[in-house]
Amino acid sequence: MATPLPDSRPLESRRILICRPQPEADRLADRFRKAGADARALPLITREPLPEDPATRALILNLDEFTHVIAVSPYAASLLLDWLDTWWPQAPAGIHWYGVGAGTATVLAAHGLNTHQPETGHTSEDLLQLPELATLDHEKVLVVRGEEGRELIPQTLEKRGARVTALPLYRRYCPDYDEATLKVMLNDFSPEVIVTLSGETLNNLIALSENTGHNLEDTLLVVPVERIAEQARQAGLRRTCVPGSLADSTIVAAVAEQLASLDGGSGNTK
């Protein structure tokens, strides 16, 4: 007997709302649509580069003074590369480059930089397990990130002896949607699954849902790590899905598996 082919459209007609920033939201929506879903984008984080200032320029011009440079996100990495293209026709030698997660590492590596990344996982905690960052006796570390962010990496590396400098290159904010747009996307569309890949995104979603009267309790929330899943549970939202990675294909597969499990009556959520 022939082996049955895997279902190429496992999310047929499922309603998926993606709250990632652009362009990632549209890219992930396309991936969900290929799996049969009705996927729509409602970014709840917008990013914009910070204006150029003398302090940022000075850090970039003195980049060769740092032993380690860590980019915390693909967006941070891409902005850093823009600066390098402007001020460093050839990347300074002797620097250890790091990406928090495979997506960030890929951006740096595509620029020809020999980049370190966690062997497994995609979090700051995973990055901090790298042996290259275990002992940093007075070594200078540059952390490239947004205007606000977790302090885990700088604080941990300072405890390990490093001299850490944060380089904020962008700011994040919640877009200002009109009431009609929110009603269509949350109430009328009534998504079964909402992709919220940061704690800030989740908080923005909860606030907007409260303002529109949309109930999230029966919605499956896709979150990046268990820490954010716990944040959702603290808000009374217990249906969460934590993909094995933040690759688009992994997210789609995890959602399909989770919904199939729920449809089967097991009621299990991760």
mmCIF file of C-alpha atoms in Angstrom:
data_model
loop_
_atom_site.group_PDB
_atom_site.id
_atom_site.type_symbol
_atom_site.label_atom_id
_atom_site.label_comp_id
_atom_site.label_asym_id
_atom_site.label_seq_id
_atom_site.Cartn_x
_atom_site.Cartn_y
_atom_site.Cartn_z
ATOM 1 C CA MET A 1 0.000 0.000 0.000
ATOM 2 C CA ALA A 2 1.287 3.466 -0.892
ATOM 3 C CA THR A 3 2.264 5.730 1.979
ATOM 4 C CA PRO A 4 -0.233 8.619 2.297
ATOM 5 C CA LEU A 5 1.191 11.961 1.337
ATOM 6 C CA PRO A 6 1.406 14.533 4.128
ATOM 7 C CA ASP A 7 -1.346 17.141 4.126
ATOM 8 C CA SER A 8 0.106 20.076 2.221
ATOM 9 C CA ARG A 9 -2.667 22.393 3.465
ATOM 10 C CA PRO A 10 -3.037 21.403 7.128
ATOM 11 C CA LEU A 11 -4.473 24.804 8.081
ATOM 12 C CA GLU A 12 -7.275 24.966 5.509
ATOM 13 C CA SER A 13 -9.594 27.908 6.343
ATOM 14 C CA ARG A 14 -8.027 28.465 9.768
ATOM 15 C CA ARG A 15 -8.061 32.111 10.834
ATOM 16 C CA ILE A 16 -4.588 33.332 11.774
ATOM 17 C CA LEU A 17 -3.719 36.873 12.885
ATOM 18 C CA ILE A 18 -0.049 37.854 12.799
ATOM 19 C CA CYS A 19 1.078 40.703 15.033
ATOM 20 C CA ARG A 20 4.773 40.738 14.082
ATOM 21 C CA PRO A 21 6.391 43.899 12.715
ATOM 22 C CA GLN A 22 6.636 44.373 8.965
ATOM 23 C CA PRO A 23 7.993 42.975 6.702
ATOM 24 C CA GLU A 24 8.104 39.798 8.816
ATOM 25 C CA ALA A 25 4.309 39.831 9.286
ATOM 26 C CA ASP A 26 3.540 39.658 5.563
ATOM 27 C CA ARG A 27 6.233 37.043 4.997
ATOM 28 C CA LEU A 28 4.817 34.793 7.714
ATOM 29 C CA ALA A 29 1.259 35.402 6.492
ATOM 30 C CA ASP A 30 2.272 34.141 3.044
ATOM 31 C CA ARG A 31 3.680 30.993 4.633
ATOM 32 C CA PHE A 32 0.443 30.392 6.522
ATOM 33 C CA ARG A 33 -1.610 30.930 3.351
ATOM 34 C CA LYS A 34 0.414 28.271 1.564
ATOM 35 C CA ALA A 35 -0.734 25.921 4.331
ATOM 36 C CA GLY A 36 -4.347 26.868 3.561
ATOM 37 C CA ALA A 37 -4.952 29.419 6.309
ATOM 38 C CA ASP A 38 -6.815 32.700 6.090
ATOM 39 C CA ALA A 39 -3.914 34.748 7.437
ATOM 40 C CA ARG A 40 -3.956 38.482 8.067
ATOM 41 C CA ALA A 41 -1.383 40.902 9.447
ATOM 42 C CA LEU A 42 -1.987 43.387 12.252
ATOM 43 C CA PRO A 43 1.486 44.500 13.370
ATOM 44 C CA LEU A 44 1.435 45.571 17.013
ATOM 45 C CA ILE A 45 5.041 46.694 16.959
ATOM 46 C CA THR A 46 6.464 49.257 14.569
ATOM 47 C CA ARG A 47 10.217 49.859 14.435
ATOM 48 C CA GLU A 48 12.064 52.882 13.190
ATOM 49 C CA PRO A 49 15.773 53.714 13.181
ATOM 50 C CA LEU A 50 16.905 56.293 15.706
ATOM 51 C CA PRO A 51 18.282 59.496 14.211
ATOM 52 C CA GLU A 52 22.019 59.600 13.716
ATOM 53 C CA ASP A 53 23.835 61.250 16.602
ATOM 54 C CA PRO A 54 27.486 61.880 17.525
ATOM 55 C CA ALA A 55 27.509 59.183 20.229
ATOM 56 C CA THR A 56 26.370 56.463 17.837
ATOM 57 C CA ARG A 57 28.793 57.600 15.161
ATOM 58 C CA ALA A 58 31.670 57.564 17.659
ATOM 59 C CA LEU A 59 30.894 53.991 18.727
ATOM 60 C CA ILE A 60 30.762 52.829 15.116
ATOM 61 C CA LEU A 61 34.015 54.588 14.247
ATOM 62 C CA ASN A 62 35.679 52.954 17.267
ATOM 63 C CA LEU A 63 34.192 49.530 16.604
ATOM 64 C CA ASP A 64 37.661 48.001 16.326
ATOM 65 C CA GLU A 65 38.147 48.630 20.067
ATOM 66 C CA PHE A 66 35.556 45.943 20.864
ATOM 67 C CA THR A 67 36.352 42.246 21.139
ATOM 68 C CA HIS A 68 32.729 41.092 20.940
ATOM 69 C CA VAL A 69 29.742 42.582 19.091
ATOM 70 C CA ILE A 70 26.296 41.129 19.802
ATOM 71 C CA ALA A 71 23.175 41.897 17.749
ATOM 72 C CA VAL A 72 19.975 41.001 19.587
ATOM 73 C CA SER A 73 17.619 40.821 16.580
ATOM 74 C CA PRO A 74 17.683 40.638 12.789
ATOM 75 C CA TYR A 75 16.564 44.262 12.613
ATOM 76 C CA ALA A 76 19.387 45.364 14.924
ATOM 77 C CA ALA A 77 21.829 43.399 12.778
ATOM 78 C CA SER A 78 20.597 44.956 9.527
ATOM 79 C CA LEU A 79 20.879 48.496 10.926
ATOM 80 C CA LEU A 80 24.378 47.745 12.205
ATOM 81 C CA LEU A 81 25.367 46.551 8.732
ATOM 82 C CA ASP A 82 24.055 49.803 7.244
ATOM 83 C CA TRP A 83 26.406 51.666 9.563
ATOM 84 C CA LEU A 84 29.294 49.379 8.640
ATOM 85 C CA ASP A 85 28.667 49.976 4.941
ATOM 86 C CA THR A 86 28.902 53.722 5.573
ATOM 87 C CA TRP A 87 31.938 53.882 7.841
ATOM 88 C CA TRP A 88 33.808 50.586 7.412
ATOM 89 C CA PRO A 89 34.349 49.602 3.755
ATOM 90 C CA GLN A 90 36.029 46.521 5.216
ATOM 91 C CA ALA A 91 34.783 45.147 8.528
ATOM 92 C CA PRO A 92 37.307 45.591 11.352
ATOM 93 C CA ALA A 93 39.398 42.504 12.064
ATOM 94 C CA GLY A 94 39.585 40.618 15.326
ATOM 95 C CA ILE A 95 35.965 41.009 16.384
ATOM 96 C CA HIS A 96 33.805 38.090 17.496
ATOM 97 C CA TRP A 97 30.308 38.610 16.047
ATOM 98 C CA TYR A 98 27.182 37.128 17.631
ATOM 99 C CA GLY A 99 23.508 36.823 16.751
ATOM 100 C CA VAL A 100 20.816 35.986 19.284
ATOM 101 C CA GLY A 101 19.179 33.213 17.303
ATOM 102 C CA ALA A 102 19.656 31.835 13.814
ATOM 103 C CA GLY A 103 17.769 34.644 12.059
ATOM 104 C CA THR A 104 20.042 37.334 13.470
ATOM 105 C CA ALA A 105 23.174 35.283 12.842
ATOM 106 C CA THR A 106 22.115 34.761 9.228
ATOM 107 C CA VAL A 107 21.867 38.518 8.638
ATOM 108 C CA LEU A 108 25.407 39.057 9.927
ATOM 109 C CA ALA A 109 26.835 36.019 8.143
ATOM 110 C CA ALA A 110 25.361 37.195 4.820
ATOM 111 C CA HIS A 111 27.638 40.224 5.170
ATOM 112 C CA GLY A 112 30.657 37.932 5.340
ATOM 113 C CA LEU A 113 31.059 38.109 9.111
ATOM 114 C CA ASN A 114 32.106 34.951 10.948
ATOM 115 C CA THR A 115 29.181 34.804 13.335
ATOM 116 C CA HIS A 116 28.556 32.825 16.516
ATOM 117 C CA GLN A 117 25.066 31.747 17.511
ATOM 118 C CA PRO A 118 23.524 29.385 20.067
ATOM 119 C CA GLU A 119 23.733 25.744 19.004
ATOM 120 C CA THR A 120 20.146 25.321 20.146
ATOM 121 C CA GLY A 121 17.524 27.890 21.033
ATOM 122 C CA HIS A 122 17.050 31.515 20.071
ATOM 123 C CA THR A 123 17.003 33.437 23.339
ATOM 124 C CA SER A 124 19.395 35.632 25.271
ATOM 125 C CA GLU A 125 19.720 32.805 27.789
ATOM 126 C CA ASP A 126 20.815 30.458 24.999
ATOM 127 C CA LEU A 127 23.388 32.940 23.694
ATOM 128 C CA LEU A 128 24.879 33.325 27.158
ATOM 129 C CA GLN A 129 25.671 29.582 27.188
ATOM 130 C CA LEU A 130 28.299 30.038 24.460
ATOM 131 C CA PRO A 131 31.786 29.206 25.752
ATOM 132 C CA GLU A 132 33.202 32.299 24.001
ATOM 133 C CA LEU A 133 31.191 34.438 26.440
ATOM 134 C CA ALA A 134 31.966 32.458 29.591
ATOM 135 C CA THR A 135 34.969 34.460 30.825
ATOM 136 C CA LEU A 136 35.458 38.072 29.745
ATOM 137 C CA ASP A 137 38.230 39.631 31.793
ATOM 138 C CA HIS A 138 37.916 43.356 30.974
ATOM 139 C CA GLU A 139 37.038 42.568 27.351
ATOM 140 C CA LYS A 140 34.902 45.182 25.624
ATOM 141 C CA VAL A 141 31.479 44.057 24.426
ATOM 142 C CA LEU A 142 29.063 46.045 22.265
ATOM 143 C CA VAL A 143 25.383 45.048 22.455
ATOM 144 C CA VAL A 144 23.411 46.326 19.463
ATOM 145 C CA ARG A 145 19.705 46.534 20.208
ATOM 146 C CA GLY A 146 16.570 48.678 20.394
ATOM 147 C CA GLU A 147 16.104 51.735 22.564
ATOM 148 C CA GLU A 148 14.565 49.596 25.285
ATOM 149 C CA GLY A 149 15.106 45.941 25.924
ATOM 150 C CA ARG A 150 15.995 43.241 28.405
ATOM 151 C CA GLU A 151 19.113 43.873 30.434
ATOM 152 C CA LEU A 152 19.972 40.195 30.822
ATOM 153 C CA ILE A 153 22.869 40.137 28.354
ATOM 154 C CA PRO A 154 24.626 43.328 29.551
ATOM 155 C CA GLN A 155 24.144 42.503 33.231
ATOM 156 C CA THR A 156 25.294 38.899 32.871
ATOM 157 C CA LEU A 157 28.374 39.768 30.829
ATOM 158 C CA GLU A 158 29.354 42.506 33.263
ATOM 159 C CA LYS A 159 29.223 39.947 36.067
ATOM 160 C CA ARG A 160 31.599 37.831 33.970
ATOM 161 C CA GLY A 161 34.115 40.667 33.850
ATOM 162 C CA ALA A 162 33.229 42.380 30.570
ATOM 163 C CA ARG A 163 33.038 46.086 29.910
ATOM 164 C CA VAL A 164 29.676 46.330 28.166
ATOM 165 C CA THR A 165 28.346 49.170 26.043
ATOM 166 C CA ALA A 166 24.780 49.210 24.703
ATOM 167 C CA LEU A 167 24.223 50.674 21.241
ATOM 168 C CA PRO A 168 20.518 51.420 20.646
ATOM 169 C CA LEU A 169 19.812 51.801 16.922
ATOM 170 C CA TYR A 170 16.011 51.793 16.803
ATOM 171 C CA ARG A 171 12.854 52.408 18.760
ATOM 172 C CA ARG A 172 9.668 50.354 18.974
ATOM 173 C CA TYR A 173 6.115 51.583 19.431
ATOM 174 C CA CYS A 174 2.566 50.326 19.050
ATOM 175 C CA PRO A 175 0.847 51.563 15.879
ATOM 176 C CA ASP A 176 -2.234 53.710 16.360
ATOM 177 C CA TYR A 177 -5.106 51.808 14.732
ATOM 178 C CA ASP A 178 -8.568 53.287 14.370
ATOM 179 C CA GLU A 179 -11.514 51.591 16.027
ATOM 180 C CA ALA A 180 -12.946 50.293 12.733
ATOM 181 C CA THR A 181 -9.706 48.496 11.829
ATOM 182 C CA LEU A 182 -9.481 46.831 15.214
ATOM 183 C CA LYS A 183 -13.126 45.744 15.055
ATOM 184 C CA VAL A 184 -12.591 44.115 11.662
ATOM 185 C CA MET A 185 -9.345 42.362 12.621
ATOM 186 C CA LEU A 186 -10.247 41.219 16.127
ATOM 187 C CA ASN A 187 -14.025 41.022 16.428
ATOM 188 C CA ASP A 188 -15.236 40.353 12.874
ATOM 189 C CA PHE A 189 -12.330 38.166 11.743
ATOM 190 C CA SER A 190 -12.250 36.484 15.169
ATOM 191 C CA PRO A 191 -8.852 34.790 14.788
ATOM 192 C CA GLU A 192 -8.371 31.287 16.141
ATOM 193 C CA VAL A 193 -4.617 31.853 16.411
ATOM 194 C CA ILE A 194 -2.676 35.059 17.096
ATOM 195 C CA VAL A 195 1.083 35.216 16.607
ATOM 196 C CA THR A 196 2.720 37.406 19.280
ATOM 197 C CA LEU A 197 6.473 36.885 19.226
ATOM 198 C CA SER A 198 7.518 39.235 22.038
ATOM 199 C CA GLY A 199 6.319 40.228 25.473
ATOM 200 C CA GLU A 200 5.770 43.776 24.265
ATOM 201 C CA THR A 201 3.575 42.538 21.411
ATOM 202 C CA LEU A 202 1.557 40.410 23.813
ATOM 203 C CA ASN A 203 1.015 43.357 26.160
ATOM 204 C CA ASN A 204 -0.141 45.538 23.265
ATOM 205 C CA LEU A 205 -2.560 42.826 22.124
ATOM 206 C CA ILE A 206 -4.035 42.439 25.607
ATOM 207 C CA ALA A 207 -4.530 46.203 25.916
ATOM 208 C CA LEU A 208 -6.209 46.483 22.495
ATOM 209 C CA SER A 209 -8.434 43.489 23.207
ATOM 210 C CA GLU A 210 -9.611 45.038 26.448
ATOM 211 C CA ASN A 211 -10.402 48.276 24.613
ATOM 212 C CA THR A 212 -12.397 46.501 21.886
ATOM 213 C CA GLY A 213 -14.087 43.953 24.123
ATOM 214 C CA HIS A 214 -12.472 41.049 22.258
ATOM 215 C CA ASN A 215 -12.078 37.910 24.365
ATOM 216 C CA LEU A 216 -8.672 36.209 23.994
ATOM 217 C CA GLU A 217 -9.336 33.296 26.357
ATOM 218 C CA ASP A 218 -10.193 30.816 23.583
ATOM 219 C CA THR A 219 -7.463 32.044 21.220
ATOM 220 C CA LEU A 220 -4.269 30.081 20.703
ATOM 221 C CA LEU A 221 -1.372 32.511 21.244
ATOM 222 C CA VAL A 222 1.943 31.753 19.552
ATOM 223 C CA VAL A 223 4.716 33.046 21.801
ATOM 224 C CA PRO A 224 8.506 32.817 21.377
ATOM 225 C CA VAL A 225 9.585 31.270 24.682
ATOM 226 C CA GLU A 226 8.182 29.779 27.850
ATOM 227 C CA ARG A 227 8.864 33.053 29.704
ATOM 228 C CA ILE A 228 6.288 34.823 27.501
ATOM 229 C CA ALA A 229 3.893 31.878 27.818
ATOM 230 C CA GLU A 230 4.025 32.396 31.580
ATOM 231 C CA GLN A 231 3.366 36.102 31.013
ATOM 232 C CA ALA A 232 0.226 35.120 29.078
ATOM 233 C CA ARG A 233 -0.883 32.753 31.840
ATOM 234 C CA GLN A 234 -0.480 35.512 34.402
ATOM 235 C CA ALA A 235 -2.943 37.516 32.289
ATOM 236 C CA GLY A 236 -5.403 34.606 32.348
ATOM 237 C CA LEU A 237 -4.575 33.343 28.847
ATOM 238 C CA ARG A 238 -3.723 29.643 29.004
ATOM 239 C CA ARG A 239 -3.771 28.559 25.359
ATOM 240 C CA THR A 240 -0.202 29.049 24.211
ATOM 241 C CA CYS A 241 2.096 27.509 21.625
ATOM 242 C CA VAL A 242 5.895 27.763 21.857
ATOM 243 C CA PRO A 243 7.509 26.754 18.520
ATOM 244 C CA GLY A 244 10.860 25.031 18.478
ATOM 245 C CA SER A 245 12.341 28.018 16.647
ATOM 246 C CA LEU A 246 11.172 31.308 15.145
ATOM 247 C CA ALA A 247 11.678 30.153 11.559
ATOM 248 C CA ASP A 248 8.483 30.704 9.559
ATOM 249 C CA SER A 249 8.205 27.028 8.619
ATOM 250 C CA THR A 250 8.592 25.949 12.246
ATOM 251 C CA ILE A 251 5.917 28.379 13.429
ATOM 252 C CA VAL A 252 3.436 27.155 10.822
ATOM 253 C CA ALA A 253 4.150 23.499 11.613
ATOM 254 C CA ALA A 254 3.790 24.097 15.356
ATOM 255 C CA VAL A 255 0.432 25.817 14.900
ATOM 256 C CA ALA A 256 -0.835 23.022 12.647
ATOM 257 C CA GLU A 257 0.218 20.389 15.190
ATOM 258 C CA GLN A 258 -1.297 22.303 18.104
ATOM 259 C CA LEU A 259 -4.639 22.849 16.367
ATOM 260 C CA ALA A 260 -4.776 19.208 15.300
ATOM 261 C CA SER A 261 -4.194 18.225 18.923
ATOM 262 C CA LEU A 262 -6.963 20.541 20.107
ATOM 263 C CA ASP A 263 -9.311 19.257 17.408
ATOM 264 C CA GLY A 264 -8.584 15.751 18.584
ATOM 265 C CA GLY A 265 -10.035 16.640 21.942
ATOM 266 C CA SER A 266 -6.858 16.301 23.969
ATOM 267 C CA GLY A 267 -6.997 19.934 25.041
ATOM 268 C CA ASN A 268 -3.237 19.964 25.449
ATOM 269 C CA THR A 269 -1.395 23.236 25.060
ATOM 270 C CA LYS A 270 2.263 23.772 25.551
#
